[in-house]
């Protein structure tokens, strides 16, 4: 990112007639986190999000509802603005492409390009997808379906206006090559370069005849046409600056955050439009990955669209924000499940920073009359103190090192790595407390100084950790500061200067409140008896907050994060009430079932349900972890020939790799393993 004092960050502008989902929330939360961090660091930030309101889909939906398209947009826009409020999104402006000022800017830019003869009129015949609002060429189209959305397409022939995009091909390749950060992550940069280097870049149709689509911005040079919705939408990134802040102050953008599916429109259409308009290109376009839901593509037809409002209701905005950025490296695809979210909240937040705050404040309440102890800071810098408190030196140093890495983490959008480091610092403070055993020190009047030093250190670490978590969990950071008894103005550049150790004033009255993150009671998940994988409950009533374990002066266990959530369960594990979708023979044939002989079996430590089996498939041996331990003693299985799914992606269950799954009858309880009447050779195919 560039090193100027300003920071301009954008999200895509979302289609107004979409129902807000986890994908929208993801980009917007990521942008918010960057905006909040750079404000803390003292940069002049402009954070823009908004709505894309023109185009065929809006026109059609409005017609269906029997209302004017503008009224339709006005009715739908609050779905997004309300969600952003609930998610604590701190955008500086909200643009709607139906804003009069935006429309004027689009028309001005079109006129400029037209006057420079960079827009021309021509005939065009091609395959048009109404859903994606774009033409496809003959070679793109197979079976009369849109290559993108697989919906049917129509052959259209019309006069249109074209932007001479093709002439910028070489310049764009050169720009991408010479600007390392222009397209990120690097895999996406290579994709775009690969495409530009092997295919001829055509010109871009930037108009639609009003006879077909009237809901759009009229071309300034031909009133029979409206502007193509992507040309209109992309201009938002500069038009918003023109009428909401001042173009020169913030352009070029530091980062446009987009999903991977809309990278081309940004990297190619937008970049060449800017070249034609003689404006500098954004510093960076970052394409993030997509979320699947329990292993499946999210879609309305599957009925698995994740509603961010429901997640906020159930888990709270901060926990949801944390999960989105912690679970998956930004740039990669990830899988969402409520189980994984609940586990993450418990392991990282309730047992992590929440527990650390609660135990620290409880001990201060009990042993220091509810005030932060005053400690001799001079003494703490002495050699004697360093020798006596090596762990204190370590946590202090460790927090400082993390501070030194913050800029770099945010510059590289390495949110998940940063959050991982923050949680590991929380564990270090826990270990520091455990090692000094303040509950014992409290019983010995001669150890009063040590007790106070330990409790002060814990509280001071929490103050600093609060600053670190603020961008991702703003309400939590405020709550944490309040409970420590300090007032921090997070709207001011608190991280402009280096953090000074010891700024938490001794004598401050703490205000211990509720747990930052009540532990979530994760429902006894319907464990897939076949695999031991936990099945997703169709309507998870399970994850409801329960009150925190009463604070105790005893050391709270430093709970290691449980292993990453196992891969989602296959459809067979769906709850009984849900009628499984029918599948064709082709789908069934994808599943490779085989006879397998059990060579050895043992219980997985600390699990009632899981058995670890070594099985032979004739030519190879596999390890399978199966949730059949309540029904079978391991030794009774040895020598049996059972049925396994041989081509299931390996997954880890309680840290143990499982390379397939066994078939068994039953639902949440195993009734019997599938075996054979005859003797069957291990490795024989089953169908
Ligand atoms: N209106 C255009 C963007 C114009 S920007 C000048 C648009 N809108 S959208 O409503 O479809 O928003 C799509 C955004 O949501 C994209 O960034 C897309 O990648 C993201 N996602 C849609 N589904 C997603 C997931 N399942 N997971 C993550 N993000 C996903 O495109």
XYZ file of C-alpha atoms and ligand atoms in Angstrom:
718
model
C 0.000 0.000 0.000
C 1.179 3.481 -0.545
C 2.629 5.408 2.311
C 0.578 8.546 2.055
C -1.363 9.868 4.990
C -4.684 9.012 3.441
C -6.298 5.642 3.042
C -9.170 5.038 0.632
C -10.842 1.638 0.855
C -13.888 0.377 -1.031
C -16.199 -2.621 -1.184
C -18.119 -3.611 -4.291
C -21.456 -1.860 -4.471
C -23.956 -4.640 -3.959
C -26.985 -5.297 -6.127
C -29.849 -3.659 -4.308
C -32.230 -6.518 -5.044
C -29.981 -9.180 -3.550
C -30.772 -10.385 -0.069
C -27.700 -9.552 2.030
C -25.666 -12.666 2.712
C -22.390 -13.753 4.214
C -20.486 -12.817 1.032
C -21.615 -9.196 1.297
C -20.840 -9.169 5.007
C -17.397 -10.650 4.426
C -16.023 -7.937 2.160
C -17.664 -5.178 4.132
C -16.289 -6.404 7.460
C -12.803 -6.762 5.978
C -12.949 -3.212 4.618
C -14.226 -1.959 7.961
C -11.362 -3.606 9.813
C -8.824 -1.931 7.529
C -10.563 1.419 7.876
C -10.627 1.175 11.658
C -7.000 0.121 11.888
C -5.668 2.909 9.698
C -7.745 5.480 11.564
C -6.143 4.243 14.794
C -2.780 4.719 13.119
C -3.705 8.298 12.341
C -4.375 8.109 8.628
C -7.093 10.140 6.986
C -9.446 7.338 5.972
C -12.278 7.258 3.493
C -14.286 4.065 3.485
C -16.916 3.681 0.789
C -19.621 1.101 0.287
C -23.002 1.294 -1.375
C -25.526 -0.128 -3.789
C -25.674 -0.934 -7.474
C -29.235 -0.072 -8.408
C -29.575 -0.113 -12.184
C -29.977 -2.928 -14.666
C -32.368 -5.478 -15.958
C -32.868 -7.456 -12.774
C -34.013 -4.429 -10.832
C -36.272 -3.376 -13.692
C -37.819 -6.823 -13.884
C -38.249 -7.180 -10.123
C -39.880 -3.746 -9.906
C -42.232 -4.601 -12.764
C -43.164 -7.810 -11.017
C -43.873 -5.919 -7.798
C -45.877 -3.421 -9.847
C -43.884 -0.432 -8.648
C -41.539 2.112 -10.100
C -37.888 0.923 -10.076
C -36.738 3.836 -7.942
C -39.387 3.095 -5.322
C -38.330 -0.536 -5.501
C -34.688 0.418 -4.790
C -35.717 2.748 -1.975
C -37.690 -0.036 -0.424
C -34.774 -2.492 -0.589
C -31.812 -0.282 0.302
C -32.422 -0.417 4.094
C -31.771 -4.176 4.042
C -28.148 -3.244 3.545
C -27.892 -0.038 5.550
C -29.536 -1.680 8.562
C -27.234 -4.660 8.352
C -24.159 -2.431 8.205
C -25.342 -0.652 11.304
C -25.821 -3.904 13.146
C -22.410 -5.125 12.025
C -20.812 -1.916 13.263
C -19.579 -0.889 9.821
C -17.918 2.510 9.952
C -18.236 3.544 6.313
C -17.686 7.237 5.669
C -20.088 7.325 2.753
C -22.778 5.205 1.200
C -23.284 5.578 -2.509
C -26.331 4.548 -4.494
C -25.972 4.558 -8.256
C -29.351 6.231 -8.494
C -27.903 9.288 -6.703
C -28.329 12.224 -9.085
C -24.717 13.330 -8.594
C -23.396 9.896 -9.471
C -25.471 9.822 -12.641
C -24.116 13.227 -13.628
C -20.526 12.031 -13.186
C -21.162 8.894 -15.274
C -22.631 11.031 -18.046
C -19.718 13.443 -17.895
C -17.191 10.617 -18.190
C -19.099 9.027 -21.061
C -19.161 12.334 -22.891
C -15.427 12.776 -22.353
C -14.695 9.341 -23.803
C -17.101 9.934 -26.677
C -15.490 13.289 -27.464
C -12.090 11.621 -27.459
C -13.494 9.038 -29.891
C -12.901 6.262 -27.432
C -16.551 5.282 -27.746
C -18.042 4.277 -31.099
C -21.294 2.782 -32.350
C -21.422 -0.605 -34.024
C -23.590 -3.605 -34.705
C -23.299 -6.461 -32.387
C -24.699 -9.938 -32.489
C -24.058 -12.326 -29.693
C -25.479 -14.530 -26.988
C -26.955 -12.495 -24.177
C -27.471 -13.642 -20.618
C -30.144 -11.565 -18.923
C -29.131 -12.761 -15.500
C -25.490 -11.743 -15.823
C -26.395 -8.831 -18.072
C -23.676 -9.576 -20.550
C -22.976 -10.884 -23.996
C -21.034 -14.074 -24.655
C -19.271 -15.021 -27.843
C -20.015 -18.159 -29.835
C -17.062 -20.038 -28.446
C -18.035 -19.275 -24.842
C -21.427 -20.844 -25.153
C -22.085 -24.541 -24.892
C -25.583 -26.049 -25.071
C -27.244 -22.646 -25.238
C -26.408 -21.969 -21.598
C -24.579 -19.086 -19.997
C -21.073 -20.282 -19.117
C -21.246 -18.350 -15.871
C -24.674 -18.929 -14.352
C -25.808 -21.841 -16.565
C -29.111 -20.149 -17.285
C -30.508 -20.081 -20.802
C -29.338 -17.294 -23.028
C -30.770 -15.581 -26.070
C -29.353 -14.574 -29.415
C -29.449 -10.824 -29.707
C -28.462 -8.507 -32.476
C -28.400 -4.800 -31.833
C -26.647 -1.513 -32.370
C -24.602 -0.574 -29.375
C -21.901 1.783 -28.222
C -18.478 0.341 -27.565
C -15.601 1.514 -25.447
C -12.226 0.911 -27.113
C -11.018 -1.291 -24.316
C -8.897 -3.505 -26.587
C -6.380 -0.787 -27.311
C -5.217 -0.768 -23.699
C -4.254 -4.423 -23.583
C -0.480 -3.994 -23.700
C -0.496 -1.055 -21.330
C -2.530 -3.041 -18.835
C -0.225 -6.050 -19.047
C 2.691 -3.747 -18.471
C 1.024 -2.101 -15.500
C 0.247 -5.409 -13.853
C 3.787 -6.609 -14.433
C 5.398 -3.512 -12.997
C 3.060 -3.055 -10.028
C 3.379 -6.062 -7.814
C 0.516 -5.154 -5.523
C -1.910 -4.086 -8.211
C -3.751 -7.409 -8.243
C -3.633 -9.540 -5.139
C -3.235 -12.270 -4.099
C -0.492 -13.232 -6.499
C -2.417 -16.293 -7.775
C -5.161 -13.961 -9.024
C -2.598 -11.625 -10.538
C -1.203 -14.541 -12.504
C -4.678 -15.542 -13.643
C -5.423 -12.099 -15.010
C -2.000 -11.840 -16.633
C -2.411 -15.291 -18.150
C -5.727 -14.312 -19.666
C -4.444 -10.992 -20.996
C -1.349 -12.571 -22.485
C -3.174 -15.318 -24.328
C -6.405 -13.743 -25.496
C -7.115 -10.678 -27.508
C -8.903 -8.092 -25.427
C -12.019 -6.941 -27.274
C -13.895 -3.678 -26.983
C -16.600 -3.332 -24.351
C -20.237 -2.730 -25.102
C -21.186 0.058 -22.711
C -24.773 0.687 -23.740
C -28.133 -1.051 -23.776
C -30.954 0.066 -26.068
C -33.829 1.530 -24.083
C -36.201 -0.614 -26.104
C -34.833 -3.552 -24.106
C -33.775 -1.921 -20.865
C -34.767 1.517 -19.716
C -33.648 1.408 -16.057
C -30.236 2.947 -16.321
C -28.328 6.158 -16.890
C -29.130 7.673 -20.251
C -26.173 8.079 -22.595
C -25.479 11.792 -22.888
C -24.978 11.479 -26.646
C -27.899 9.187 -27.517
C -31.147 9.276 -25.590
C -32.243 5.920 -26.981
C -29.672 4.120 -24.878
C -28.814 3.632 -21.246
C -25.384 2.869 -19.804
C -24.294 -0.735 -19.283
C -24.680 -1.425 -15.586
C -21.013 -2.348 -14.969
C -19.729 0.868 -16.571
C -22.159 2.805 -14.391
C -21.268 0.833 -11.250
C -17.476 0.952 -11.540
C -17.528 4.727 -11.830
C -18.885 4.827 -8.262
C -15.358 4.583 -6.876
C -14.499 8.028 -8.195
C -17.926 9.640 -8.448
C -18.482 9.167 -4.710
C -15.262 11.033 -4.034
C -16.339 13.853 -6.334
C -19.494 14.593 -4.399
C -18.801 13.152 -0.984
C -15.224 14.041 -0.120
C -13.028 15.517 -2.801
C -11.455 13.521 -5.560
C -7.900 14.703 -5.260
C -7.727 13.981 -1.549
C -8.315 10.258 -1.846
C -7.796 9.067 -5.400
C -6.203 6.663 -6.283
C -7.817 4.158 -3.953
C -5.482 2.194 -1.735
C -7.532 -0.937 -2.116
C -10.656 -2.111 -3.870
C -11.804 -5.259 -2.072
C -13.787 -7.575 -4.336
C -14.816 -11.196 -4.518
C -12.898 -13.394 -6.930
C -15.852 -13.563 -9.342
C -15.746 -9.856 -10.073
C -12.005 -9.481 -10.405
C -12.027 -9.227 -14.206
C -14.510 -6.397 -14.274
C -12.293 -4.521 -11.841
C -8.851 -5.448 -13.102
C -9.687 -5.118 -16.792
C -12.802 -2.993 -17.387
C -12.171 -0.518 -14.591
C -8.441 -0.211 -15.192
C -8.854 0.475 -18.899
C -11.689 2.927 -18.203
C -9.341 4.808 -15.891
C -6.579 4.764 -18.475
C -8.970 6.247 -21.023
C -10.065 8.875 -18.501
C -6.390 9.605 -17.834
C -6.629 8.888 -14.167
C -4.173 6.911 -12.070
C -5.093 3.306 -11.368
C -5.926 2.124 -7.856
C -2.972 0.959 -5.858
C -4.443 -2.475 -5.302
C -7.375 -4.699 -6.161
C -7.669 -7.562 -3.714
C -9.839 -10.545 -4.674
C -10.996 -12.605 -1.729
C -12.295 -16.163 -1.866
C -15.805 -17.483 -1.575
C -17.625 -19.107 1.300
C -19.315 -22.408 0.842
C -21.835 -23.513 3.437
C -21.327 -26.924 4.975
C -19.302 -27.797 1.927
C -21.885 -26.666 -0.608
C -22.127 -23.684 -2.871
C -24.405 -21.123 -1.281
C -27.517 -20.464 -3.333
C -31.153 -19.527 -2.994
C -32.216 -22.742 -4.683
C -30.328 -24.832 -2.126
C -31.865 -22.754 0.627
C -28.532 -22.469 2.410
C -27.904 -18.747 2.134
C -26.334 -17.570 5.382
C -28.187 -14.556 6.750
C -25.752 -12.284 8.583
C -28.601 -10.884 10.694
C -29.306 -14.332 12.073
C -25.613 -14.788 12.889
C -25.545 -11.464 14.736
C -28.682 -12.450 16.678
C -27.193 -15.753 17.631
C -23.514 -14.987 18.203
C -23.163 -11.206 18.330
C -21.617 -8.904 15.735
C -18.063 -9.067 17.076
C -17.943 -12.850 17.238
C -19.262 -13.084 13.685
C -16.743 -10.502 12.460
C -13.952 -12.352 14.238
C -14.948 -15.686 12.754
C -15.100 -14.358 9.194
C -11.555 -13.061 9.346
C -10.000 -15.694 11.586
C -11.306 -18.818 9.964
C -9.851 -18.502 6.487
C -6.835 -16.682 5.035
C -8.178 -13.702 3.123
C -7.931 -14.616 -0.534
C -8.763 -18.285 -0.081
C -12.128 -20.036 -0.156
C -13.600 -21.175 3.117
C -16.420 -23.207 4.500
C -18.998 -21.775 6.851
C -20.901 -23.691 9.475
C -22.541 -22.588 12.665
C -20.746 -25.363 14.512
C -17.410 -23.991 13.403
C -18.456 -20.495 14.421
C -19.577 -21.657 17.858
C -16.374 -23.605 18.384
C -14.285 -20.651 17.337
C -16.121 -18.361 19.765
C -15.621 -20.790 22.612
C -12.012 -21.650 21.984
C -10.610 -18.284 20.975
C -12.890 -15.755 22.601
C -14.777 -17.179 25.586
C -11.841 -19.295 26.783
C -9.353 -16.756 25.469
C -9.559 -13.018 25.941
C -12.947 -13.201 27.702
C -11.667 -15.578 30.337
C -8.419 -13.659 30.773
C -10.305 -10.446 31.481
C -12.717 -12.135 33.829
C -10.070 -13.923 35.926
C -7.818 -10.865 36.082
C -10.601 -8.577 37.245
C -11.901 -11.121 39.733
C -8.455 -11.326 41.327
C -8.106 -7.533 41.378
C -11.542 -7.258 42.954
C -10.713 -9.784 45.644
C -7.150 -8.846 46.413
C -6.744 -5.190 45.534
C -10.107 -3.729 46.619
C -11.166 -3.415 42.998
C -8.386 -1.021 41.969
C -5.547 -1.565 39.524
C -2.468 -1.962 41.767
C 0.256 0.629 41.574
C 3.585 -0.881 40.708
C 7.105 0.529 40.801
C 7.803 0.857 37.068
C 11.451 1.850 37.678
C 12.014 -1.337 39.575
C 10.488 -3.377 36.745
C 13.170 -2.136 34.379
C 15.952 -3.209 36.694
C 18.150 -6.257 36.159
C 16.886 -7.760 39.416
C 13.279 -7.533 38.282
C 14.093 -8.949 34.846
C 15.718 -11.924 36.507
C 12.819 -12.435 38.897
C 10.083 -12.034 36.296
C 11.387 -13.545 33.058
C 7.877 -14.323 31.885
C 6.820 -10.749 32.416
C 9.712 -9.654 30.231
C 8.579 -12.222 27.691
C 4.914 -11.163 27.496
C 5.870 -7.521 27.343
C 8.352 -8.182 24.557
C 5.951 -10.438 22.757
C 3.226 -7.778 22.721
C 5.721 -5.253 21.430
C 6.859 -7.520 18.609
C 3.274 -7.968 17.585
C 2.815 -4.209 17.573
C 5.757 -3.947 15.194
C 4.034 -6.363 12.811
C 0.629 -4.707 12.768
C 1.212 -2.430 9.772
C 2.578 -5.255 7.718
C -0.292 -7.577 8.635
C -2.851 -4.999 7.585
C -0.930 -4.067 4.453
C -0.932 -7.681 3.370
C -4.515 -8.249 4.590
C -3.264 -11.185 6.624
C -6.156 -10.976 9.064
C -6.264 -14.593 10.076
C -2.593 -14.748 10.837
C -2.764 -11.602 12.892
C -5.715 -12.893 14.900
C -3.898 -16.134 15.469
C -0.986 -14.162 16.905
C -3.277 -12.139 19.116
C -4.834 -15.285 20.584
C -1.409 -16.739 21.182
C -0.479 -13.582 23.127
C -3.608 -14.061 25.240
C -2.408 -17.582 26.028
C 1.000 -16.247 27.001
C -0.559 -13.876 29.509
C -2.598 -16.773 30.896
C 0.563 -18.817 31.257
C 2.286 -15.907 32.973
C -0.551 -15.737 35.518
C -0.589 -19.501 36.017
C 3.156 -19.635 36.603
C 3.018 -16.944 39.290
C -0.066 -18.436 40.957
C -1.430 -15.150 42.307
C -4.073 -17.023 44.327
C -1.212 -18.428 46.400
C 0.659 -15.123 46.540
C -2.506 -13.552 47.957
C -2.228 -15.758 51.012
C 1.297 -14.651 51.849
C 1.690 -11.045 53.088
C 5.395 -11.141 52.189
C 4.457 -11.711 48.553
C 2.251 -8.651 48.246
C 4.605 -6.873 45.818
C 4.785 -9.871 43.555
C 0.997 -10.269 43.623
C 0.519 -6.656 42.609
C 3.115 -6.874 39.867
C 1.447 -9.956 38.415
C -2.047 -8.483 38.500
C -0.897 -5.150 37.137
C 0.904 -6.893 34.296
C -2.175 -8.929 33.402
C -4.347 -5.809 33.361
C -1.801 -3.838 31.332
C -1.539 -6.662 28.805
C -5.323 -6.627 28.515
C -5.296 -2.888 27.838
C -2.862 -3.453 24.982
C -4.702 -6.495 23.671
C -7.856 -4.357 23.610
C -6.131 -1.974 21.213
C -5.085 -4.875 19.033
C -8.533 -6.412 18.777
C -10.365 -3.116 18.265
C -10.413 -3.099 14.438
C -11.958 -6.569 14.304
C -14.072 -6.402 17.466
C -14.790 -2.740 18.189
C -17.535 -3.268 20.779
C -15.454 -5.825 22.628
C -12.498 -3.450 22.789
C -14.700 -0.706 24.225
C -16.269 -3.070 26.719
C -12.860 -4.362 27.770
C -11.523 -0.844 28.344
C -14.614 0.064 30.353
C -14.236 -2.991 32.557
C -10.596 -2.066 33.166
C -11.950 1.267 34.318
C -10.308 3.392 31.627
C -11.936 5.508 28.997
C -10.416 5.249 25.566
C -11.557 7.265 22.594
C -11.250 4.766 19.785
C -12.175 7.479 17.313
C -8.851 9.103 17.998
C -5.548 7.846 16.572
C -4.636 5.726 19.597
C -1.922 3.841 17.727
C -0.294 6.826 16.065
C 2.503 6.614 18.593
C 4.092 3.456 19.892
C 2.280 1.950 22.833
C 3.900 2.915 26.120
C 4.120 0.080 28.600
C 2.737 1.091 31.962
C 0.159 3.609 30.739
C -2.600 1.923 32.684
C -2.770 4.131 35.765
C -2.405 2.392 39.117
C -5.334 3.134 41.389
C -7.906 2.991 38.557
C -11.178 1.573 39.831
C -12.126 -1.407 37.705
C -15.712 -2.003 36.635
C -16.092 -5.709 36.193
C -19.087 -6.469 34.015
C -20.523 -9.389 32.137
C -18.396 -11.909 30.298
C -17.115 -10.518 27.012
C -18.125 -13.732 25.267
C -20.577 -16.023 27.000
C -19.639 -19.570 26.203
C -21.868 -21.053 23.525
C -23.544 -24.327 24.362
C -22.820 -26.177 21.173
C -25.633 -28.639 20.722
C -24.610 -32.245 21.054
C -24.096 -32.233 17.344
C -25.598 -35.124 15.484
C -22.375 -36.950 14.933
C -22.387 -38.742 11.692
C -22.220 -42.299 12.774
C -20.553 -43.256 9.578
C -17.614 -41.003 9.822
C -17.635 -39.423 13.196
C -17.958 -36.115 11.338
C -20.300 -33.762 13.045
C -23.395 -33.174 11.024
C -24.801 -29.711 10.608
C -28.150 -29.360 12.317
C -30.685 -28.014 9.886
C -31.981 -25.543 12.415
C -29.269 -25.143 14.968
C -31.022 -24.334 18.182
C -27.889 -25.487 19.892
C -25.688 -22.474 19.960
C -27.223 -20.347 22.617
C -25.274 -18.266 25.041
C -25.007 -19.669 28.535
C -23.734 -17.734 31.456
C -20.026 -17.926 31.956
C -18.568 -20.328 34.461
C -18.433 -18.386 37.695
C -15.212 -16.497 37.947
C -12.870 -18.156 40.335
C -9.579 -17.164 41.819
C -8.233 -20.498 40.669
C -6.222 -20.475 37.491
C -8.474 -20.943 34.549
C -7.195 -23.621 32.254
C -5.433 -22.304 29.236
C -7.545 -24.134 26.749
C -5.825 -25.025 23.557
C -7.865 -24.346 20.457
C -9.608 -27.494 19.398
C -8.588 -28.899 16.080
C -10.094 -27.146 13.127
C -13.653 -28.087 12.462
C -13.863 -31.341 10.619
C -15.054 -31.247 7.074
C -18.737 -31.038 6.627
C -20.829 -34.122 6.779
C -22.123 -35.651 3.614
C -25.764 -35.448 2.735
C -26.448 -38.802 4.387
C -26.143 -37.119 7.758
C -28.965 -34.652 7.180
C -31.472 -34.553 9.999
C -34.281 -37.051 9.619
C -36.925 -34.399 9.055
C -35.174 -32.982 6.007
C -36.128 -34.806 2.840
C -32.831 -35.463 1.055
C -32.704 -34.214 -2.502
C -32.877 -36.896 -5.184
C -29.634 -37.567 -6.961
C -29.004 -39.030 -10.355
C -27.022 -42.191 -11.032
C -24.110 -39.988 -12.116
C -23.926 -38.461 -8.676
C -24.129 -41.850 -7.034
C -21.379 -43.220 -9.249
C -19.062 -40.558 -7.922
C -19.042 -42.381 -4.597
C -16.544 -45.212 -4.548
C -17.621 -47.924 -2.116
C -15.254 -50.777 -1.320
C -15.019 -53.879 0.856
C -12.424 -53.395 3.581
C -11.050 -55.819 6.159
C -10.484 -54.491 9.669
C -6.880 -55.191 10.667
C -6.849 -53.406 13.974
C -9.137 -51.188 16.018
C -8.633 -49.008 19.065
C -10.443 -46.272 20.901
C -9.563 -42.630 20.254
C -8.463 -41.247 23.624
C -11.009 -38.994 25.326
C -13.787 -39.959 22.941
C -16.673 -42.246 23.699
C -17.719 -42.468 20.103
C -14.633 -42.614 17.980
C -12.689 -45.707 17.020
C -9.506 -45.676 15.003
C -9.477 -48.529 12.488
C -6.700 -49.791 10.255
C -8.315 -51.482 7.274
C -7.003 -53.362 4.285
C -8.254 -52.668 0.778
C -6.152 -55.479 -0.641
C -3.488 -53.434 -2.354
C -3.452 -50.646 0.256
C -4.047 -49.972 3.913
C -6.117 -47.094 5.269
C -6.760 -45.475 8.612
C -10.369 -44.626 9.299
C -11.835 -42.853 12.286
C -15.453 -43.928 12.765
C -18.143 -42.846 15.212
C -19.137 -46.383 16.151
C -17.467 -46.657 19.543
C -20.679 -46.631 21.579
C -21.944 -49.698 19.748
C -18.770 -51.777 19.321
C -15.823 -52.739 21.436
C -12.787 -52.363 19.165
C -11.629 -55.972 19.426
C -14.979 -57.335 18.163
C -14.368 -55.685 14.797
C -10.983 -57.179 14.000
C -11.160 -59.508 10.999
C -14.613 -58.273 9.879
C -15.092 -57.183 6.287
C -17.039 -53.933 6.173
C -18.025 -51.328 3.575
C -16.187 -48.048 3.292
C -16.428 -44.929 1.140
C -12.987 -44.998 -0.384
C -12.867 -41.668 -2.200
C -13.899 -39.363 0.626
C -11.515 -36.451 1.123
C -9.344 -37.162 4.173
C -10.388 -35.225 7.257
C -9.055 -34.912 10.774
C -11.186 -35.996 13.703
C -9.823 -35.042 17.085
C -6.526 -34.490 15.352
C -6.442 -37.947 13.772
C -6.561 -38.341 10.037
C -9.436 -40.366 8.635
C -9.031 -41.614 5.088
C -12.577 -42.676 4.329
C -15.706 -43.610 6.208
C -17.520 -46.761 7.169
C -21.153 -47.467 6.323
C -23.537 -48.320 9.113
C -27.267 -48.323 9.769
C -28.852 -45.969 12.257
C -29.309 -42.295 12.764
C -27.749 -40.646 15.784
C -27.266 -44.114 17.234
C -25.483 -46.895 15.395
C -27.624 -49.982 14.877
C -25.278 -52.135 12.827
C -22.301 -52.076 10.525
C -22.726 -52.938 6.864
C -20.959 -56.263 6.189
C -21.294 -59.123 3.667
C -23.038 -62.485 3.779
C -20.305 -64.071 1.658
C -16.570 -63.797 2.080
C -15.521 -60.882 -0.086
C -11.955 -59.975 -1.032
C -10.820 -56.690 0.577
C -10.719 -53.958 -2.065
C -13.706 -55.345 -4.032
C -15.889 -52.588 -5.451
C -19.359 -52.259 -3.874
C -22.286 -50.802 -5.845
N -22.921 -5.070 -8.212
C -21.796 -5.902 -8.438
C -20.531 -5.234 -8.002
C -20.260 -3.925 -8.633
S -18.842 -3.193 -7.975
C -18.573 -1.903 -8.930
C -21.972 -7.206 -7.691
N -22.821 -7.178 -6.683
S -23.242 -8.408 -5.761
O -24.329 -8.001 -4.912
O -23.465 -9.565 -6.554
O -22.047 -8.592 -4.780
C -21.284 -9.527 -4.968
C -20.164 -9.537 -3.958
O -20.434 -10.557 -3.018
C -18.929 -9.925 -4.740
O -17.764 -9.362 -4.226
C -18.932 -11.415 -4.569
O -17.677 -11.975 -4.712
C -19.441 -11.547 -3.152
N -19.977 -12.867 -2.923
C -21.113 -13.424 -3.418
N -21.210 -14.693 -2.937
C -20.150 -14.965 -2.144
C -19.761 -16.033 -1.330
N -20.434 -17.160 -1.271
N -18.655 -15.876 -0.581
C -17.937 -14.704 -0.553
N -18.286 -13.678 -1.309
C -19.300 -13.832 -2.223
O -21.327 -8.161 -8.032
